[in-house]
mmCIF file of C-alpha atoms in Angstrom:
data_model
loop_
_atom_site.group_PDB
_atom_site.id
_atom_site.type_symbol
_atom_site.label_atom_id
_atom_site.label_comp_id
_atom_site.label_asym_id
_atom_site.label_seq_id
_atom_site.Cartn_x
_atom_site.Cartn_y
_atom_site.Cartn_z
ATOM 1 C CA UNK A 291 68.039 99.184 167.500
ATOM 2 C CA UNK A 292 66.954 101.092 164.395
ATOM 3 C CA UNK A 293 67.325 104.867 164.278
ATOM 4 C CA UNK A 294 64.038 106.479 163.267
ATOM 5 C CA UNK A 295 64.566 109.491 161.014
ATOM 6 C CA UNK A 296 62.474 111.935 159.010
ATOM 7 C CA UNK A 297 63.882 114.107 156.217
ATOM 8 C CA UNK A 298 62.083 117.210 154.945
ATOM 9 C CA UNK A 299 63.308 118.901 151.768
ATOM 10 C CA UNK A 300 61.418 120.351 148.824
ATOM 11 C CA UNK A 301 64.045 118.990 146.412
ATOM 12 C CA UNK A 302 63.471 115.280 145.606
ATOM 13 C CA UNK A 303 67.128 114.857 144.568
ATOM 14 C CA UNK A 304 68.293 116.024 148.014
ATOM 15 C CA UNK A 305 66.021 113.443 149.654
ATOM 16 C CA UNK A 306 67.407 110.717 147.380
ATOM 17 C CA UNK A 307 70.936 111.544 148.549
ATOM 18 C CA UNK A 308 69.908 111.404 152.214
ATOM 19 C CA UNK A 309 68.098 108.097 151.587
ATOM 20 C CA UNK A 310 71.208 106.653 149.938
ATOM 21 C CA UNK A 311 73.427 107.793 152.829
ATOM 22 C CA UNK A 312 71.002 106.347 155.390
ATOM 23 C CA UNK A 313 71.078 102.963 153.645
ATOM 24 C CA UNK A 314 74.871 103.078 153.652
ATOM 25 C CA UNK A 315 74.957 103.962 157.359
ATOM 26 C CA UNK A 316 72.606 101.089 158.217
ATOM 27 C CA UNK A 317 69.940 100.562 160.907
ATOM 28 C CA UNK A 318 68.048 103.693 159.884
ATOM 29 C CA UNK A 319 64.305 103.834 159.213
ATOM 30 C CA UNK A 320 63.814 106.910 157.041
ATOM 31 C CA UNK A 321 60.608 108.662 155.962
ATOM 32 C CA UNK A 322 60.940 111.558 153.504
ATOM 33 C CA UNK A 323 58.711 114.525 152.711
ATOM 34 C CA UNK A 324 58.787 117.240 150.080
ATOM 35 C CA UNK A 325 55.803 118.835 151.839
ATOM 36 C CA UNK A 326 57.138 120.478 155.034
ATOM 37 C CA UNK A 327 53.746 120.801 156.717
ATOM 38 C CA UNK A 328 52.958 117.103 156.287
ATOM 39 C CA UNK A 329 56.480 116.225 157.383
ATOM 40 C CA UNK A 330 56.260 118.242 160.590
ATOM 41 C CA UNK A 331 52.880 116.696 161.413
ATOM 42 C CA UNK A 332 54.542 113.278 161.420
ATOM 43 C CA UNK A 333 57.488 114.628 163.429
ATOM 44 C CA UNK A 334 55.156 115.907 166.140
ATOM 45 C CA UNK A 335 53.130 112.694 166.127
ATOM 46 C CA UNK A 336 55.944 110.117 166.118
ATOM 47 C CA UNK A 337 58.914 112.050 167.624
ATOM 48 C CA UNK A 338 61.686 110.469 165.527
ATOM 49 C CA UNK A 339 65.259 110.173 166.759
ATOM 50 C CA UNK A 340 66.618 112.518 164.072
ATOM 51 C CA UNK A 341 65.087 115.141 161.781
ATOM 52 C CA UNK A 342 66.982 116.201 158.647
ATOM 53 C CA UNK A 343 65.513 119.589 157.778
ATOM 54 C CA UNK A 344 66.158 121.867 154.815
ATOM 55 C CA UNK A 345 66.017 125.604 155.492
ATOM 56 C CA UNK A 346 65.235 127.466 152.245
ATOM 57 C CA UNK A 347 62.099 125.763 150.956
ATOM 58 C CA UNK A 348 59.639 127.222 148.488
ATOM 59 C CA UNK A 349 56.812 128.091 150.859
ATOM 60 C CA UNK A 350 58.449 128.111 154.291
ATOM 61 C CA UNK A 351 61.746 128.548 156.119
ATOM 62 C CA UNK A 352 63.004 125.513 158.035
ATOM 63 C CA UNK A 353 64.155 127.613 160.981
ATOM 64 C CA UNK A 354 60.527 128.511 161.667
ATOM 65 C CA UNK A 355 59.519 124.847 161.612
ATOM 66 C CA UNK A 356 62.368 123.978 163.977
ATOM 67 C CA UNK A 357 60.937 126.216 166.698
ATOM 68 C CA UNK A 358 58.076 123.725 167.172
ATOM 69 C CA UNK A 359 60.273 120.644 167.350
ATOM 70 C CA UNK A 360 59.235 118.148 170.066
ATOM 71 C CA UNK A 361 61.739 117.627 172.900
ATOM 72 C CA UNK A 362 64.231 114.836 172.340
ATOM 73 C CA UNK A 363 64.301 115.035 168.524
ATOM 74 C CA UNK A 364 67.844 115.589 167.275
ATOM 75 C CA UNK A 365 67.841 118.304 164.585
ATOM 76 C CA UNK A 366 70.296 118.288 161.670
ATOM 77 C CA UNK A 367 69.902 121.128 159.184
ATOM 78 C CA UNK A 368 70.671 120.408 155.515
ATOM 79 C CA UNK A 369 70.976 123.493 153.333
ATOM 80 C CA UNK A 370 72.939 125.079 150.516
ATOM 81 C CA UNK A 371 72.951 128.434 152.339
ATOM 82 C CA UNK A 372 75.842 128.669 154.785
ATOM 83 C CA UNK A 373 74.614 131.996 156.190
ATOM 84 C CA UNK A 374 71.985 130.089 158.176
ATOM 85 C CA UNK A 375 74.547 128.189 160.250
ATOM 86 C CA UNK A 376 74.318 130.600 163.202
ATOM 87 C CA UNK A 377 70.508 130.428 163.211
ATOM 88 C CA UNK A 378 70.762 126.646 163.230
ATOM 89 C CA UNK A 379 72.941 126.440 166.293
ATOM 90 C CA UNK A 380 70.830 129.030 168.124
ATOM 91 C CA UNK A 381 67.955 126.576 167.643
ATOM 92 C CA UNK A 382 70.068 123.852 169.300
ATOM 93 C CA UNK A 383 70.671 121.970 166.065
ATOM 94 C CA UNK A 384 73.023 119.045 166.579
ATOM 95 C CA UNK A 385 74.769 119.760 163.294
ATOM 96 C CA UNK A 386 74.596 121.792 160.089
ATOM 97 C CA UNK A 387 75.224 119.985 156.790
ATOM 98 C CA UNK A 388 76.150 122.387 154.015
ATOM 99 C CA UNK A 389 75.053 121.054 150.605
ATOM 100 C CA UNK A 390 76.580 119.305 148.791
ATOM 101 C CA UNK A 391 77.894 117.243 151.730
ATOM 102 C CA UNK A 392 79.856 114.010 151.609
ATOM 103 C CA UNK A 393 78.891 110.697 153.158
ATOM 104 C CA UNK A 394 81.688 110.989 155.749
ATOM 105 C CA UNK A 395 80.313 114.374 156.850
ATOM 106 C CA UNK A 396 76.787 112.918 157.000
ATOM 107 C CA UNK A 397 78.013 109.937 159.032
ATOM 108 C CA UNK A 398 79.739 112.231 161.532
ATOM 109 C CA UNK A 399 76.534 114.266 162.018
ATOM 110 C CA UNK A 400 74.377 111.174 162.540
ATOM 111 C CA UNK A 401 76.802 109.633 165.020
ATOM 112 C CA UNK A 402 76.938 112.903 166.944
ATOM 113 C CA UNK A 403 73.127 112.937 167.170
ATOM 114 C CA UNK A 404 72.957 109.281 168.253
ATOM 115 C CA UNK A 405 75.600 109.785 170.954
ATOM 116 C CA UNK A 406 73.899 112.884 172.329
ATOM 117 C CA UNK A 407 70.434 111.333 172.377
ATOM 118 C CA UNK A 408 71.710 108.232 174.149
ATOM 119 C CA UNK A 409 73.334 110.314 176.874
ATOM 120 C CA UNK A 410 70.146 112.320 177.313
ATOM 121 C CA UNK A 411 68.140 109.121 177.692
ATOM 122 C CA UNK A 412 70.571 107.832 180.283
ATOM 123 C CA UNK A 413 70.401 111.102 182.192
ATOM 124 C CA UNK A 414 66.597 111.018 182.197
ATOM 125 C CA UNK A 415 66.559 107.773 184.138
ATOM 126 C CA UNK A 416 66.447 107.866 187.956
ATOM 127 C CA UNK A 417 70.039 106.833 188.565
ATOM 128 C CA UNK A 418 70.420 107.068 192.324
ATOM 129 C CA UNK A 419 68.194 106.587 195.341
ATOM 130 C CA UNK A 420 69.974 106.482 198.692
ATOM 131 C CA UNK A 421 73.306 105.104 197.477
ATOM 132 C CA UNK A 422 76.372 106.616 199.068
ATOM 133 C CA UNK A 423 80.098 106.121 199.480
ATOM 134 C CA UNK A 424 82.107 106.646 202.634
ATOM 135 C CA UNK A 425 85.330 108.649 202.446
ATOM 136 C CA UNK A 426 87.691 109.980 205.066
ATOM 137 C CA UNK A 427 87.375 113.770 205.127
ATOM 138 C CA UNK A 428 89.420 115.707 207.696
ATOM 139 C CA UNK A 429 90.095 112.514 209.703
ATOM 140 C CA UNK A 430 86.374 111.643 209.860
ATOM 141 C CA UNK A 431 84.464 109.004 207.934
ATOM 142 C CA UNK A 432 81.926 110.925 205.854
ATOM 143 C CA UNK A 433 78.973 109.514 203.927
ATOM 144 C CA UNK A 434 78.517 111.156 200.524
ATOM 145 C CA UNK A 435 75.296 110.551 198.607
ATOM 146 C CA UNK A 436 76.070 109.678 195.006
ATOM 147 C CA UNK A 437 73.101 111.655 193.677
ATOM 148 C CA UNK A 438 74.621 114.838 195.176
ATOM 149 C CA UNK A 439 77.910 114.572 193.260
ATOM 150 C CA UNK A 440 78.372 117.125 190.474
ATOM 151 C CA UNK A 441 81.824 115.928 189.449
ATOM 152 C CA UNK A 442 85.064 114.642 190.958
ATOM 153 C CA UNK A 443 88.422 116.324 190.499
ATOM 154 C CA UNK A 444 91.869 114.834 191.107
ATOM 155 C CA UNK A 445 94.666 116.939 192.591
ATOM 156 C CA UNK A 446 97.915 115.007 193.108
ATOM 157 C CA UNK A 447 97.166 112.491 195.904
ATOM 158 C CA UNK A 448 93.806 114.036 196.756
ATOM 159 C CA UNK A 449 90.337 114.026 195.233
ATOM 160 C CA UNK A 450 87.865 116.870 195.487
ATOM 161 C CA UNK A 451 84.156 115.939 195.466
ATOM 162 C CA UNK A 452 82.106 118.810 194.059
ATOM 163 C CA UNK A 453 78.522 118.604 195.356
ATOM 164 C CA UNK A 454 75.224 120.189 194.384
ATOM 165 C CA UNK A 455 74.247 122.118 197.530
ATOM 166 C CA UNK A 456 77.164 121.520 199.858
ATOM 167 C CA UNK A 457 80.773 122.684 200.157
ATOM 168 C CA UNK A 458 83.384 120.754 198.200
ATOM 169 C CA UNK A 459 84.883 117.842 200.152
ATOM 170 C CA UNK A 460 88.540 116.765 199.921
ATOM 171 C CA UNK A 461 89.835 113.275 200.653
ATOM 172 C CA UNK A 462 93.350 111.860 200.467
ATOM 173 C CA UNK A 463 93.252 109.065 197.873
ATOM 174 C CA UNK A 464 93.958 108.484 194.206
ATOM 175 C CA UNK A 465 91.323 108.863 191.514
ATOM 176 C CA UNK A 466 91.788 105.194 190.627
ATOM 177 C CA UNK A 467 90.998 104.126 194.189
ATOM 178 C CA UNK A 468 87.892 106.304 194.273
ATOM 179 C CA UNK A 469 86.673 104.965 190.937
ATOM 180 C CA UNK A 470 86.706 101.460 192.384
ATOM 181 C CA UNK A 471 84.178 102.619 194.997
ATOM 182 C CA UNK A 472 81.762 104.067 192.442
ATOM 183 C CA UNK A 473 78.975 101.956 190.881
ATOM 184 C CA UNK A 474 79.935 100.672 187.464
ATOM 185 C CA UNK A 475 78.286 102.411 184.530
ATOM 186 C CA UNK A 476 77.046 105.441 186.469
ATOM 187 C CA UNK A 477 80.249 107.488 186.392
ATOM 188 C CA UNK A 478 82.682 108.032 183.544
ATOM 189 C CA UNK A 479 86.269 109.256 183.604
ATOM 190 C CA UNK A 480 86.571 111.919 180.911
ATOM 191 C CA UNK A 481 90.053 113.223 181.787
ATOM 192 C CA UNK A 482 92.980 112.133 183.923
ATOM 193 C CA UNK A 483 91.771 114.704 186.453
ATOM 194 C CA UNK A 484 87.972 114.445 186.148
ATOM 195 C CA UNK A 485 85.182 111.905 186.686
ATOM 196 C CA UNK A 486 81.550 112.890 186.068
ATOM 197 C CA UNK A 487 78.180 111.202 186.747
ATOM 198 C CA UNK A 488 76.656 110.063 183.452
ATOM 199 C CA UNK A 489 73.228 111.398 184.438
ATOM 200 C CA UNK A 490 74.538 114.959 184.757
ATOM 201 C CA UNK A 491 75.916 115.159 181.192
ATOM 202 C CA UNK A 492 73.794 117.428 179.008
ATOM 203 C CA UNK A 493 76.042 117.314 175.928
ATOM 204 C CA UNK A 494 79.608 116.616 174.933
ATOM 205 C CA UNK A 495 82.202 116.884 172.186
ATOM 206 C CA UNK A 496 85.623 115.310 171.798
ATOM 207 C CA UNK A 497 87.037 118.242 173.783
ATOM 208 C CA UNK A 498 84.569 118.944 176.591
ATOM 209 C CA UNK A 499 81.552 117.762 178.562
ATOM 210 C CA UNK A 500 78.817 120.224 179.499
ATOM 211 C CA UNK A 501 76.785 119.431 182.598
ATOM 212 C CA UNK A 502 73.126 120.385 182.966
ATOM 213 C CA UNK A 503 74.058 123.320 185.221
ATOM 214 C CA UNK A 504 76.384 124.700 182.523
ATOM 215 C CA UNK A 505 79.708 123.608 184.058
ATOM 216 C CA UNK A 506 82.244 122.618 181.387
ATOM 217 C CA UNK A 507 84.664 119.744 182.019
ATOM 218 C CA UNK A 508 87.598 119.048 179.664
ATOM 219 C CA UNK A 509 87.766 115.709 177.856
ATOM 220 C CA UNK A 510 91.199 114.137 177.602
ATOM 221 C CA UNK A 511 92.343 112.640 174.315
ATOM 222 C CA UNK A 512 92.759 109.193 175.859
ATOM 223 C CA UNK A 513 89.292 109.245 177.459
ATOM 224 C CA UNK A 514 86.996 110.323 174.598
ATOM 225 C CA UNK A 515 86.374 106.695 173.569
ATOM 226 C CA UNK A 516 85.263 105.806 177.115
ATOM 227 C CA UNK A 517 82.746 108.631 176.929
ATOM 228 C CA UNK A 518 81.339 107.458 173.595
ATOM 229 C CA UNK A 519 81.170 103.852 174.785
ATOM 230 C CA UNK A 520 78.642 104.860 177.462
ATOM 231 C CA UNK A 521 75.978 104.982 174.761
ATOM 232 C CA UNK A 522 76.185 101.202 174.396
ATOM 233 C CA UNK A 523 76.050 100.434 178.145
#
């Protein structure tokens, strides 16, 4: 699937560099604009996957344009002015490319945007209906609805099921055994001690997952690839 991108920069040379990097990356459909107003009109109309946006342009500041960005568009700022980095992240920019940036730095930013957008699309889908698993909790068989699970935590020979609006439940079993009960593709193990539902992941890095309610879950070194692979499932 091609990645649809728009780049807005009042310097034609900067757009040529982005175009060259996009061709090198592959599978990117890029439209460029030196006119920021015309560029943002197309952004609002077509909602591309990624917007590369300069900040200091002749007639307008890119941070002002970014405030009207449609939901779901991944924003990557491209600027020669490092002092704008904080403003960029306050506007939920996926990344901040400080000019002149290398291809490897560009590639890292694009991959980060693609991974995040894919997870958001997965989380927007209705994942569960009335599916549940049955676990023994305090000597009783207890039905647990999968859609109510926030995350699962392993503690020695026990697992703790953290739920949305109910007390945490504890069952005596290994994390591996519990994983075998969960539907494939809907949960991901991000750490030796943590499993999370894919649809609850708002964002992630190589070090942590952030759920939509703000809870942060650590990502283990040996599990980061499993997390990234979910974008292709």
